[in-house]
Short mmCIF file of C-alpha atoms in Angstrom, two decimals:
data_model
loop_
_atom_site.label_atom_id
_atom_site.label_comp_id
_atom_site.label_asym_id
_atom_site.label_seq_id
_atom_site.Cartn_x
_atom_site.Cartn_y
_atom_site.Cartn_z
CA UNK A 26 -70.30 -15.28 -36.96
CA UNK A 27 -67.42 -16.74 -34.79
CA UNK A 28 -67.08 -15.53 -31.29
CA UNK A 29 -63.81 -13.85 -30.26
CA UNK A 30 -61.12 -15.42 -28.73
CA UNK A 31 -60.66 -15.43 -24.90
CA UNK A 32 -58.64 -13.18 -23.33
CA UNK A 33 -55.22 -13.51 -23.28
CA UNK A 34 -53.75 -13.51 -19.54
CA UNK A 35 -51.47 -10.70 -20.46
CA UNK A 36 -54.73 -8.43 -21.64
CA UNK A 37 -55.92 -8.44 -18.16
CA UNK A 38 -55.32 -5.12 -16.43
CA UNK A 39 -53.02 -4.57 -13.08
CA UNK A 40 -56.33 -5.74 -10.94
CA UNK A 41 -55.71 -9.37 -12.34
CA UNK A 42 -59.19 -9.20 -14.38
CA UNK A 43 -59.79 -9.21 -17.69
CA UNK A 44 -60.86 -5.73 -19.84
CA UNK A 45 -64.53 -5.09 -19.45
CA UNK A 46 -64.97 -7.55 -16.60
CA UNK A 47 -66.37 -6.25 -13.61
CA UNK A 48 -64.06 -5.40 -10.82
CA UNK A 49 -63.76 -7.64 -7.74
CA UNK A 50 -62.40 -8.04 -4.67
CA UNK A 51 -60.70 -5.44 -3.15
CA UNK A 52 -59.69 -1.58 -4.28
CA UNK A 53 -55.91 -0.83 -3.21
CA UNK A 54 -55.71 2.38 -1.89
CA UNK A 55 -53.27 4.23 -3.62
CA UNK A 56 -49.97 5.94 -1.59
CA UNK A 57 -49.23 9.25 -0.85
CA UNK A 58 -45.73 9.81 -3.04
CA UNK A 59 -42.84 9.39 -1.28
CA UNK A 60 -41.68 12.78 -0.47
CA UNK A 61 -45.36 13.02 1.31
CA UNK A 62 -44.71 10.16 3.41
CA UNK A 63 -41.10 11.51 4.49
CA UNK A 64 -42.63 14.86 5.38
CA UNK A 65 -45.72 12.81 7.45
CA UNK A 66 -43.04 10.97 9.11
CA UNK A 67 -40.93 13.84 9.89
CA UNK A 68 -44.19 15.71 11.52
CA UNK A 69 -45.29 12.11 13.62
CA UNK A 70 -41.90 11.67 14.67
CA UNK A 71 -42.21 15.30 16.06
CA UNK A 72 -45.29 15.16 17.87
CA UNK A 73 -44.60 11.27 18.90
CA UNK A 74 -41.18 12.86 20.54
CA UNK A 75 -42.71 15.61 22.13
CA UNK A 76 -45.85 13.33 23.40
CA UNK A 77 -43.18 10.71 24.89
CA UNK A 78 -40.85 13.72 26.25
CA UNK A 79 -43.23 16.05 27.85
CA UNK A 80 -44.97 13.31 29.51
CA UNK A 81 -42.45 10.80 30.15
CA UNK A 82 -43.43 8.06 28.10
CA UNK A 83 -40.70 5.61 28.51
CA UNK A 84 -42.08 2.31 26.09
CA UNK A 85 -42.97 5.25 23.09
CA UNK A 86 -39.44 6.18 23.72
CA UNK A 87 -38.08 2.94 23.51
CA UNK A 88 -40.08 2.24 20.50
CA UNK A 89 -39.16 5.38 18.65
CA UNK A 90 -34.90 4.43 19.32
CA UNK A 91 -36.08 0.59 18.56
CA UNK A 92 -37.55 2.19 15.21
CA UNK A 93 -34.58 4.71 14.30
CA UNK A 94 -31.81 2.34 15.00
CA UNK A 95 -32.87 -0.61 13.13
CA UNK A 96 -33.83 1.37 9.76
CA UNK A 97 -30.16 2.72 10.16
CA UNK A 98 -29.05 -0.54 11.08
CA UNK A 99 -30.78 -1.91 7.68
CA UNK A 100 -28.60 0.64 5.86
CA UNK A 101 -25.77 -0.32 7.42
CA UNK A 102 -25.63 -3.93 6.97
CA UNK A 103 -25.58 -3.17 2.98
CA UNK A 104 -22.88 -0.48 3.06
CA UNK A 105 -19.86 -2.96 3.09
CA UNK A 106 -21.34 -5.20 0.50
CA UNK A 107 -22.61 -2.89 -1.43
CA UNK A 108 -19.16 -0.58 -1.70
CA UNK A 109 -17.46 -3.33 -2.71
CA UNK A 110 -19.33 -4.34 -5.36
CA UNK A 111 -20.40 -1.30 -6.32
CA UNK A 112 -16.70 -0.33 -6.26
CA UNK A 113 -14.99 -3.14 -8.27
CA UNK A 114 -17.76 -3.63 -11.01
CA UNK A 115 -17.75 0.02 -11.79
CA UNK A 116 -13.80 -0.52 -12.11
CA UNK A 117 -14.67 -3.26 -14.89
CA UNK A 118 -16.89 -1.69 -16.39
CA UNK A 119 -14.24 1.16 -17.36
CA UNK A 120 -13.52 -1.22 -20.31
CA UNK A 121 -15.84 0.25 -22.24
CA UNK A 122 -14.48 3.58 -21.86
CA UNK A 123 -12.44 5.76 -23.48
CA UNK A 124 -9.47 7.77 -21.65
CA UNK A 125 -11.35 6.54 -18.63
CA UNK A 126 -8.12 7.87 -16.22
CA UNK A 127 -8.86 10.88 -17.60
CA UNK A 128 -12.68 10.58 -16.88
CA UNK A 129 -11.19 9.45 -13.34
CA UNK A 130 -8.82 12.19 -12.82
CA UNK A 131 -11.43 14.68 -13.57
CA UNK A 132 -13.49 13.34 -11.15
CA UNK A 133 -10.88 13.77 -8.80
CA UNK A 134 -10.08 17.16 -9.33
CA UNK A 135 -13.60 18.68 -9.79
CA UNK A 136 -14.20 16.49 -5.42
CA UNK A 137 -11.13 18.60 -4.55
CA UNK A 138 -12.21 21.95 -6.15
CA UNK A 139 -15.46 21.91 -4.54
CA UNK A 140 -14.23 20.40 -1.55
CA UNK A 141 -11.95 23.56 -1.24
CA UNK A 142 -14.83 26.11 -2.16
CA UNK A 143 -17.33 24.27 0.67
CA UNK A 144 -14.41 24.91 3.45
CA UNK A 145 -13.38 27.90 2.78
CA UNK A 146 -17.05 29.06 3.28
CA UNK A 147 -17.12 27.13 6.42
CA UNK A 148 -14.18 28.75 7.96
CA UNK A 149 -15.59 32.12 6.29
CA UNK A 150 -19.04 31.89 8.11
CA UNK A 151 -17.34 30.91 11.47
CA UNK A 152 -15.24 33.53 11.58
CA UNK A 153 -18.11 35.71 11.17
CA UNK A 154 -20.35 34.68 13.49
CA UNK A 155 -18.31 33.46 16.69
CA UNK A 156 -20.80 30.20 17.00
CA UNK A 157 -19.01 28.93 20.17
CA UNK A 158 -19.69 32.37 21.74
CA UNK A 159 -22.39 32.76 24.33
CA UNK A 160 -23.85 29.19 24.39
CA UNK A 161 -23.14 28.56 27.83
CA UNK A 162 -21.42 25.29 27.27
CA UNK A 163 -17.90 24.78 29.06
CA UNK A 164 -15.46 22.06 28.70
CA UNK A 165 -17.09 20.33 31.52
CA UNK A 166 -19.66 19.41 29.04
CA UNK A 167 -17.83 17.54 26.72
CA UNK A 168 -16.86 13.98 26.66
CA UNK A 169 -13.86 12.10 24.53
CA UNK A 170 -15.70 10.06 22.17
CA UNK A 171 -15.67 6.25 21.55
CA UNK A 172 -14.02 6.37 18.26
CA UNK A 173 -11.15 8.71 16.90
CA UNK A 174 -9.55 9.38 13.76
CA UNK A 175 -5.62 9.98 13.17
CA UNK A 176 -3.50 10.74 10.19
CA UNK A 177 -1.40 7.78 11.31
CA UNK A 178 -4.80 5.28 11.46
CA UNK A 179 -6.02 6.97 7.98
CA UNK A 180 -2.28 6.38 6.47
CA UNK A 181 -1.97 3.19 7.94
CA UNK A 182 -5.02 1.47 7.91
CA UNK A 183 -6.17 2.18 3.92
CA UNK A 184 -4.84 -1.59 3.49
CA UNK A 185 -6.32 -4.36 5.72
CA UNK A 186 -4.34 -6.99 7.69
CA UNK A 187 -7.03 -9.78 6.36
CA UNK A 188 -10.39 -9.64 4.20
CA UNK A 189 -12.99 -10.12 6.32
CA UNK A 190 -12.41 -7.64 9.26
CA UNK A 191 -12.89 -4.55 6.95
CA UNK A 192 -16.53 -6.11 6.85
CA UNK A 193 -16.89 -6.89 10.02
CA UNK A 194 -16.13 -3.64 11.25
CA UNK A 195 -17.56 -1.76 8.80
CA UNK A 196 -13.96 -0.25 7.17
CA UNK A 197 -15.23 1.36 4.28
CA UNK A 198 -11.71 2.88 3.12
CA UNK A 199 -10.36 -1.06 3.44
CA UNK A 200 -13.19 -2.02 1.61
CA UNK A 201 -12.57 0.80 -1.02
CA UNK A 202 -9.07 -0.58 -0.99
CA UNK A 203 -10.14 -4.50 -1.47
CA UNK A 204 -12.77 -3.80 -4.51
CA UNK A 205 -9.95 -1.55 -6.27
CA UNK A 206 -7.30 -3.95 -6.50
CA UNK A 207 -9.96 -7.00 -7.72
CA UNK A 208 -11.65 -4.41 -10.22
CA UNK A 209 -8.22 -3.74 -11.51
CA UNK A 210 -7.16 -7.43 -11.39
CA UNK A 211 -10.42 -8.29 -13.46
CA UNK A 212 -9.73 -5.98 -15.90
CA UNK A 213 -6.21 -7.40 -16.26
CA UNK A 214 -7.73 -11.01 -16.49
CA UNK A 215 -9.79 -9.67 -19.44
CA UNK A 216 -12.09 -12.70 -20.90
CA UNK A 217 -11.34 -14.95 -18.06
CA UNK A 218 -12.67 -12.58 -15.33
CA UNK A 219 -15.75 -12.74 -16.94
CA UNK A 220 -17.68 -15.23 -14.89
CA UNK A 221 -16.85 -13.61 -11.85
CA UNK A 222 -17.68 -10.11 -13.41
CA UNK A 223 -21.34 -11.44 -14.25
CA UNK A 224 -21.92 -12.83 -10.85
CA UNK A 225 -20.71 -9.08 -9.31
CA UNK A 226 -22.79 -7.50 -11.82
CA UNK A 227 -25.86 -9.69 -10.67
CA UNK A 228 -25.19 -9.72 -7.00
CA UNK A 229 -24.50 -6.03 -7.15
CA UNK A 230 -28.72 -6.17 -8.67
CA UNK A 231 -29.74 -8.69 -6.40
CA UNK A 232 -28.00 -5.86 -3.17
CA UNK A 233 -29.21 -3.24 -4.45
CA UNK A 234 -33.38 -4.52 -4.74
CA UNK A 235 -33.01 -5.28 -1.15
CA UNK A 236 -31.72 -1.70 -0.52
CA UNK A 237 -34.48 -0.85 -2.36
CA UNK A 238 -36.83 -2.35 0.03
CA UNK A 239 -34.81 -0.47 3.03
CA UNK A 240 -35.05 2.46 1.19
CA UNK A 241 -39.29 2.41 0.99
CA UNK A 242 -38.99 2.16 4.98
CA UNK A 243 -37.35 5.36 5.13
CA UNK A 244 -40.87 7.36 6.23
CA UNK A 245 -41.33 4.84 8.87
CA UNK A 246 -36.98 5.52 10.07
CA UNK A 247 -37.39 9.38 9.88
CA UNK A 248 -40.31 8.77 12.75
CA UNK A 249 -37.94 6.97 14.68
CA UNK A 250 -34.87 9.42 13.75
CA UNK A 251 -36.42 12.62 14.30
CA UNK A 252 -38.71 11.15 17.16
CA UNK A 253 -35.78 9.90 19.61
CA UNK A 254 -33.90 13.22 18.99
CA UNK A 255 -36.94 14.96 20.47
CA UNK A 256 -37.34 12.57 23.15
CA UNK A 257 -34.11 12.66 24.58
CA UNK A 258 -32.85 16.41 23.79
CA UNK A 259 -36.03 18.50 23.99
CA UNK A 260 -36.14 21.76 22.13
CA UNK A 261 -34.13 23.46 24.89
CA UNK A 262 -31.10 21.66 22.74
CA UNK A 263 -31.33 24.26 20.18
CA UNK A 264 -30.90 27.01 22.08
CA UNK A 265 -28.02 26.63 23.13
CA UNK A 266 -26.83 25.35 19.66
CA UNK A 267 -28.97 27.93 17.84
CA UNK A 268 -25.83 29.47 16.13
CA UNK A 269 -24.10 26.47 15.77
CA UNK A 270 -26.78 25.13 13.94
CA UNK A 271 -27.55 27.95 11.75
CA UNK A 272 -24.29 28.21 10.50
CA UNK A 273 -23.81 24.58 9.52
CA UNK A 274 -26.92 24.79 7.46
CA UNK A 275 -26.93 28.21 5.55
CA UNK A 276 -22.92 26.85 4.73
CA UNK A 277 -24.87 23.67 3.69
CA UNK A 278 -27.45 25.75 1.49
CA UNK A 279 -25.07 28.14 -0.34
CA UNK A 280 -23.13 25.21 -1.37
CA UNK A 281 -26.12 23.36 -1.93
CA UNK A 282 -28.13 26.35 -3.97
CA UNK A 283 -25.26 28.68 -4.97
CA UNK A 284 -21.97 26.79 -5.53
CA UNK A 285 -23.45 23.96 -7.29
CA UNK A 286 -25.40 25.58 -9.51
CA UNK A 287 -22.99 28.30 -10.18
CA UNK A 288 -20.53 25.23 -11.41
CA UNK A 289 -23.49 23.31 -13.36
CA UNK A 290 -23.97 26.93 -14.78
CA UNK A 291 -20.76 28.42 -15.70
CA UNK A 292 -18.73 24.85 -16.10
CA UNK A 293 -21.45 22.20 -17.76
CA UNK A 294 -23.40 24.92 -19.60
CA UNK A 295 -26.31 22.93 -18.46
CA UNK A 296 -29.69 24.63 -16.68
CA UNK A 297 -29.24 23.90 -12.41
CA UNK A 298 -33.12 24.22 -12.00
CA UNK A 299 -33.21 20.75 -14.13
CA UNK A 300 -30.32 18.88 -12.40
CA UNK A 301 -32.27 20.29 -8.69
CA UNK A 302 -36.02 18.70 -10.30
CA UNK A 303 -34.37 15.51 -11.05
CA UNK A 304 -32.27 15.19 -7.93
CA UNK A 305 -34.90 15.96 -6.03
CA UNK A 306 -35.45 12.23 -5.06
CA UNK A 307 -31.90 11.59 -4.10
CA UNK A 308 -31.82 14.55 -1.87
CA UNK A 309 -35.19 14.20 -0.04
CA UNK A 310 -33.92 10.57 0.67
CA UNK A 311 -30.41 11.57 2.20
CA UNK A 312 -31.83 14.02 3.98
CA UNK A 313 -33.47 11.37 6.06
CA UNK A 314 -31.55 8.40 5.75
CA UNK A 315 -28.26 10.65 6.67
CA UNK A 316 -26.12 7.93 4.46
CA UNK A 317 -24.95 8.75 1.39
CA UNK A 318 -24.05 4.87 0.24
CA UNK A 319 -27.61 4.34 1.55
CA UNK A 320 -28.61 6.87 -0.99
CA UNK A 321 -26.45 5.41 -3.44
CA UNK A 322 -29.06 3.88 -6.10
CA UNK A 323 -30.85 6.65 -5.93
CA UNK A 324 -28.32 8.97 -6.76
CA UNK A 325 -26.80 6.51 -9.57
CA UNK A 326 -30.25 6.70 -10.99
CA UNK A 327 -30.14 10.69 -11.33
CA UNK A 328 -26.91 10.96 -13.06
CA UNK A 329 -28.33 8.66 -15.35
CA UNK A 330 -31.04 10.49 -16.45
CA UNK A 331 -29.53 13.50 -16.17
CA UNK A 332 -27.33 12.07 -19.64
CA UNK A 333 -24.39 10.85 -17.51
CA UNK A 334 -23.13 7.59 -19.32
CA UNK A 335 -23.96 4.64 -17.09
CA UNK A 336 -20.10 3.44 -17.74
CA UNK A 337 -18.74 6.31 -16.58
CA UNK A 338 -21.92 7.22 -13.46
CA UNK A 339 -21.48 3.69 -12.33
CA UNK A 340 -17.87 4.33 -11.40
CA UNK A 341 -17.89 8.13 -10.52
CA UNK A 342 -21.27 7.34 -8.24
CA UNK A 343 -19.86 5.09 -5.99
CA UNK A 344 -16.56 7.04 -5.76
CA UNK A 345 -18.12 9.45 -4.83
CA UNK A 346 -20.31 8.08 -2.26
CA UNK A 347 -17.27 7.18 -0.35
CA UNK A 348 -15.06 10.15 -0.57
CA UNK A 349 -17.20 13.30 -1.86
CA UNK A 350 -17.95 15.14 1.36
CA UNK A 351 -18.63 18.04 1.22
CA UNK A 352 -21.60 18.54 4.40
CA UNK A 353 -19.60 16.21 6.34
CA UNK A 354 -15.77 16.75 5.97
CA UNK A 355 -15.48 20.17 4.30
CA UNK A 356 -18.00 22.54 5.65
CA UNK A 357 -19.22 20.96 9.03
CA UNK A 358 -15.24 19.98 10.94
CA UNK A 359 -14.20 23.87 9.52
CA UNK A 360 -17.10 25.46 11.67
CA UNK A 361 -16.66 22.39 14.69
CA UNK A 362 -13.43 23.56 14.62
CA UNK A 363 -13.80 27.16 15.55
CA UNK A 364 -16.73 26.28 17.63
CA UNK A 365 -14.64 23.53 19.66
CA UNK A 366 -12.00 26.01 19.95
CA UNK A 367 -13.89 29.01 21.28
CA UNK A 368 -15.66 26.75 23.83
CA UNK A 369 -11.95 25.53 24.85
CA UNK A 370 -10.62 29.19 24.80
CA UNK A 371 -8.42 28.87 22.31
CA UNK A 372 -6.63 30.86 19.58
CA UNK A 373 -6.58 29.79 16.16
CA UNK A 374 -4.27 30.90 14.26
CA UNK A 375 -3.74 31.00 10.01
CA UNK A 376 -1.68 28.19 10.13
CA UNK A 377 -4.54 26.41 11.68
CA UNK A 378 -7.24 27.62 9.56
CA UNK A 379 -4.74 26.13 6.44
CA UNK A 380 -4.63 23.14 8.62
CA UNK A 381 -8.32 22.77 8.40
CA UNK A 382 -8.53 23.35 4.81
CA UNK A 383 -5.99 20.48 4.51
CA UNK A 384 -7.61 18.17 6.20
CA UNK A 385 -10.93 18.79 4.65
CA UNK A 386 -9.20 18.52 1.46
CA UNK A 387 -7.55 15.14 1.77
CA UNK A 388 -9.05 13.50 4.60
CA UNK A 389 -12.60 13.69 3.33
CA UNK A 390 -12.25 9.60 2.65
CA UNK A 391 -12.29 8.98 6.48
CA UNK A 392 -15.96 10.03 6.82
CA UNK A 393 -17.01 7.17 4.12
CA UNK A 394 -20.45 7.76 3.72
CA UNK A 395 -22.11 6.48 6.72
CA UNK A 396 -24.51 8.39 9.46
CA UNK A 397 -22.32 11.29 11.15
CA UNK A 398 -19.08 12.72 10.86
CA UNK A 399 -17.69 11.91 14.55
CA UNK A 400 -14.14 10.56 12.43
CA UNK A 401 -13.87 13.37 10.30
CA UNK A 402 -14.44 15.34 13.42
CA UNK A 403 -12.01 13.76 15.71
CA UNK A 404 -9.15 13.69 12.67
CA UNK A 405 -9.70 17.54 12.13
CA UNK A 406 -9.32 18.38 15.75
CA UNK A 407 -6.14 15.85 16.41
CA UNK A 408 -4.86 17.62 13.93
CA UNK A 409 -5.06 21.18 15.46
CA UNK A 410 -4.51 19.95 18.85
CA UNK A 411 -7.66 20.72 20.18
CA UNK A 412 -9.25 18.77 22.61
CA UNK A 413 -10.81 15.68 21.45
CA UNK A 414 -13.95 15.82 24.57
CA UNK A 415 -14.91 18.94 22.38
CA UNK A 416 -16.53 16.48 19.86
CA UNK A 417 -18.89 15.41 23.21
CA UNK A 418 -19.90 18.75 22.97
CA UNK A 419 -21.23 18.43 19.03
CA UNK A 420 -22.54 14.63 19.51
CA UNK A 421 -25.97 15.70 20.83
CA UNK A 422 -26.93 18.18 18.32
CA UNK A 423 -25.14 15.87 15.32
CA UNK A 424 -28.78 13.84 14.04
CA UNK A 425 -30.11 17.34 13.17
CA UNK A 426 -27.14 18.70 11.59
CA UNK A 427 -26.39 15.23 9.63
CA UNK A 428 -29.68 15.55 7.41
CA UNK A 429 -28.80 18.75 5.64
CA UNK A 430 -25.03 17.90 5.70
CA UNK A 431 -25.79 14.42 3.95
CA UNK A 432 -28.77 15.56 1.30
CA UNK A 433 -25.39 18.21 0.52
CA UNK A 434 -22.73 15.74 0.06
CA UNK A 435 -25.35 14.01 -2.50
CA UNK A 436 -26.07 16.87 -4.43
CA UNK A 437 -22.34 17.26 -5.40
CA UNK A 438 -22.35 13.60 -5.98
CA UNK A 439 -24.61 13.95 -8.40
CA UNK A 440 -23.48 17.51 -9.71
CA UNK A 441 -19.70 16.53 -10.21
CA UNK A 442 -20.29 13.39 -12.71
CA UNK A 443 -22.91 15.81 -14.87
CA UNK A 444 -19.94 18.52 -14.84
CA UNK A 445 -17.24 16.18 -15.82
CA UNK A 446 -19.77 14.44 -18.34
CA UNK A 447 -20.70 17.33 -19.50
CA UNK A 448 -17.00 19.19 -19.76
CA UNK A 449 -15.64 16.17 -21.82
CA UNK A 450 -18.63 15.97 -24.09
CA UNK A 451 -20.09 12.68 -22.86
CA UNK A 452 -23.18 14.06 -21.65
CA UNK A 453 -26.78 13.35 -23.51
CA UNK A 454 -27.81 17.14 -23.61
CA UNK A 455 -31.05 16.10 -24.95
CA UNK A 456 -31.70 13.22 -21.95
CA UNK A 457 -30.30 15.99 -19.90
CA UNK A 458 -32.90 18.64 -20.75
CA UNK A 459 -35.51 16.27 -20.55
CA UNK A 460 -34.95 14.87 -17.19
CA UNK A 461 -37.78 15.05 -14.91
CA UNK A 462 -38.12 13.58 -11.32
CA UNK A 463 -39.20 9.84 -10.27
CA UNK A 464 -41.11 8.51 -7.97
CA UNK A 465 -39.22 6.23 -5.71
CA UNK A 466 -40.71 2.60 -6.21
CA UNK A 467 -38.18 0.14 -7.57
CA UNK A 468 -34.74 -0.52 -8.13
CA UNK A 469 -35.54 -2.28 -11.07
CA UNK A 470 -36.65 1.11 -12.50
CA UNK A 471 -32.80 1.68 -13.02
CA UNK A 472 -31.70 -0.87 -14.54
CA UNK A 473 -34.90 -0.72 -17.27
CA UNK A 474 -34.05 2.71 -17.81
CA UNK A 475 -30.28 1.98 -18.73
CA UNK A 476 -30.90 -1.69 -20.34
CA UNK A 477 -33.76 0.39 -22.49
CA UNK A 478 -31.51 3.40 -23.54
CA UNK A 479 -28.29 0.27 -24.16
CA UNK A 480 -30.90 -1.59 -26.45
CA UNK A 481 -32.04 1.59 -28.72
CA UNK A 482 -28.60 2.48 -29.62
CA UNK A 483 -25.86 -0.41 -31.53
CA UNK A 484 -23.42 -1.25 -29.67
CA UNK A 485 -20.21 0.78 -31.51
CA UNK A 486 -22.37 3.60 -30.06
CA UNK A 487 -22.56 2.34 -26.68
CA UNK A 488 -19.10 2.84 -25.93
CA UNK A 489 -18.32 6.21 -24.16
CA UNK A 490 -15.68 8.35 -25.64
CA UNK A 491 -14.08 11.83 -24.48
CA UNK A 492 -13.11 14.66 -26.93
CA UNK A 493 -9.46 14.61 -27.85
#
């Protein structure tokens, strides 16, 4: 009797040994999942900020800034990059779409429509609540800040004067502006564009692994994040914001858990407890990274196993991680607004409250998905003619009030596409229905999960068509 053949190298198991062989070497100790690890940074970061506060620990302070401003400095260094690819291959990759500017102009109109809904609730919850009211905070306290935003700088500076200072400066509405036009100009080109489509299509892969990698540091940012904020504003901070800060985050949570899933409800006929159990990664990771472009595989991976088309997600994704804002620029400038203006002692009036809900409306681009909202801030006030060292006043308490706003401009990132999808009769109600969470590991989880769904269907079927 003949004895079997060896083992094969791709029989052995993921411990490099073959089946049956004894184990060796070392035993890796298996993670916490991710959402753990956030929530175990969160609570170091805490006591880490307390312990360097309460006892004046000036090198754990250091270190916990050191730590927080390099993981958002990580995230930053991809955004322009990453937009612009992101941006102008999604743009090319309409081709294989049908009525794609009407997949686009629904898009549009469903950001506007909930844009309008998440500010009039803003304005709605300030009005009730007074938060500028007894804080004890007087103009004295405020400070102009560094950067401003103007119509006239918005209007005016959407095109750049040359092609590298949008990335240089970090422009992300220039940089919107640059990827349109060469995503449009490739699609013009047609066959010939297609070397230089391939290389975005790879380099937009190659960016978005090394996110990946940023994005697994996230636990070890949030103790940096959340740690500095304790370290340098104690909990005596709240206090004086207490109603500030309620009222930007129950605005945050009825849009969040009532308007959303209302709209997924009522407008995609789909169940909202589904689209919240697979978005549940994309949320817990802008909640602490406070960026939605940094969030911006994450969330492209959701809509894609919710049943959006990966044509179609790939565009209305990135879109809308640079204009959809509703935390930032629809719910959170309405109640600065009021707030600022009570502190000031002044009188707002309905044409300013219509003013608000105008800029909200159409100005939400300026906040392009980075940490904060100081632009968005500055353009709302300018606007009212409110005083711009009011914004000093909201700069302390902004960290803590940026997690809840961004995890909320994600979730209608993600809710909008499934709506549209799902309104035009593009979405895979059956990959919708079935769509459970993921574990956040690797980018390349996204592109197996697309490639794998591209390869079991021909290719006439591949290409995404809307209902007459």
């Amino acid at each position: 009797m003949s004895s079997p053949p060896p083992a094969s190298p791709d029989s052995r198991d993921s411990s490099g040994s073959s089946p049956g062989a004894p184990a060796s070497g070392r035993r890796r100790i298996p993670l916490p999942p991710f959402w753990a690890q956030i929530l175990l940074g969160l609570a170091l970061g805490v006591l880490l900020g307390w312990v360097a506060r309460t006892w004046n620990v000036d090198w754990l302070g250091r270190t916990l800034q050191e730590v927080g401003d390099t993981f958002v400095q990580l995230l930053r260094l991809a955004v322009g990059p990453l937009v612009f690819l992101a941006i102008a291959v999604s743009i090319t990759r309409l081709r294989n779409v049908s009525n794609a500017a009407r997949l686009a102009g629904r898009t549009l109109l469903w950001f506007l429509v909930t844009s309008l809904i998440a500010v009039a609730i803003g304005i709605t919850i300030g009005l009730l609540t007074n938060p500028g009211d007894g804080t004890g905070l007087t103009p004295a306290d405020g400070a102009r800040p560094d950067s401003e935003g103007s119509w006239l700088d918005f209007l005016t500076g959407i095109i750049p004067t040359d092609v590298v200072t949008p990335f240089t400066e970090l422009n992300v509405l220039q940089i919107v502006f640059l990827a349109a036009v060469t995503g449009v100009a490739a699609l013009q080109l047609g066959e010939r564009a297609a070397p230089v489509v391939t290389f975005g299509e790879t380099t937009l892969e190659l960016l978005q692994k090394v996110l990946w990698w940023v994005i697994r540091l996230a636990p070890l940012g949030t103790v940096g994040l959340i740690g500095r904020a304790i370290n340098e504003y104690g909990w005596d901070l709240l206090g004086d914001y207490a109603t500030f800060t309620v009222d930007v985050y129950v605005g945050c949570a009825l849009v969040l858990f009532g308007v959303y899933p209302l709209l997924l409800r009522v407008a995609a006929g789909v169940s909202p407890v589904r689209f919240f159990r697979a978005a549940w990664p994309a949320l817990q990771l802008a909640f602490v990274s406070r960026s939605s472009v940094g969030t911006l595989p994450v969330t492209q991976k959701v809509t894609e196993r919710l049943g959006v088309p990966r044509e179609y997600g790939s565009f209305a994704v990135p879109f809308g991680a640079t204009t959809k804002m509703d935390g930032c620029a629809a719910i959170y400038p309405a109640l600065a607004a009021i707030f600022v203006a009570e502190i000031f002692g002044v009188d707002l009036g309905l044409r300013d409250y219509v003013l608000i809900v105008f800029v909200s409306v159409i100005g939400s681009a300026a906040t392009a998905g980075l940490t904060g909202a100081t632009v968005m801030t500055t353009l709302t006030l300018s606007t009212l003619g409110l005083p711009l060292e009011g914004v000093g006043l909201l700069l302390a308490i902004d960290p803590i009030l940026d997690m809840m706003r961004t995890a909320t401009n994600v979730a209608g990132q993600a809710a909008v596409p499934v709506i549209v999808a799902a309104r035009e009769r593009i979405l895979d109600r059956e990959a919708y229905e079935n769509a459970t969470s993921f574990e956040i590991n690797d980018v390349n989880d996204v592109n197996a999960d697309a490639d794998g769904a591209a390869t079991a269907a021909p290719a006439e079927a591949r290409e995404v068509k809307t209902a007459a």
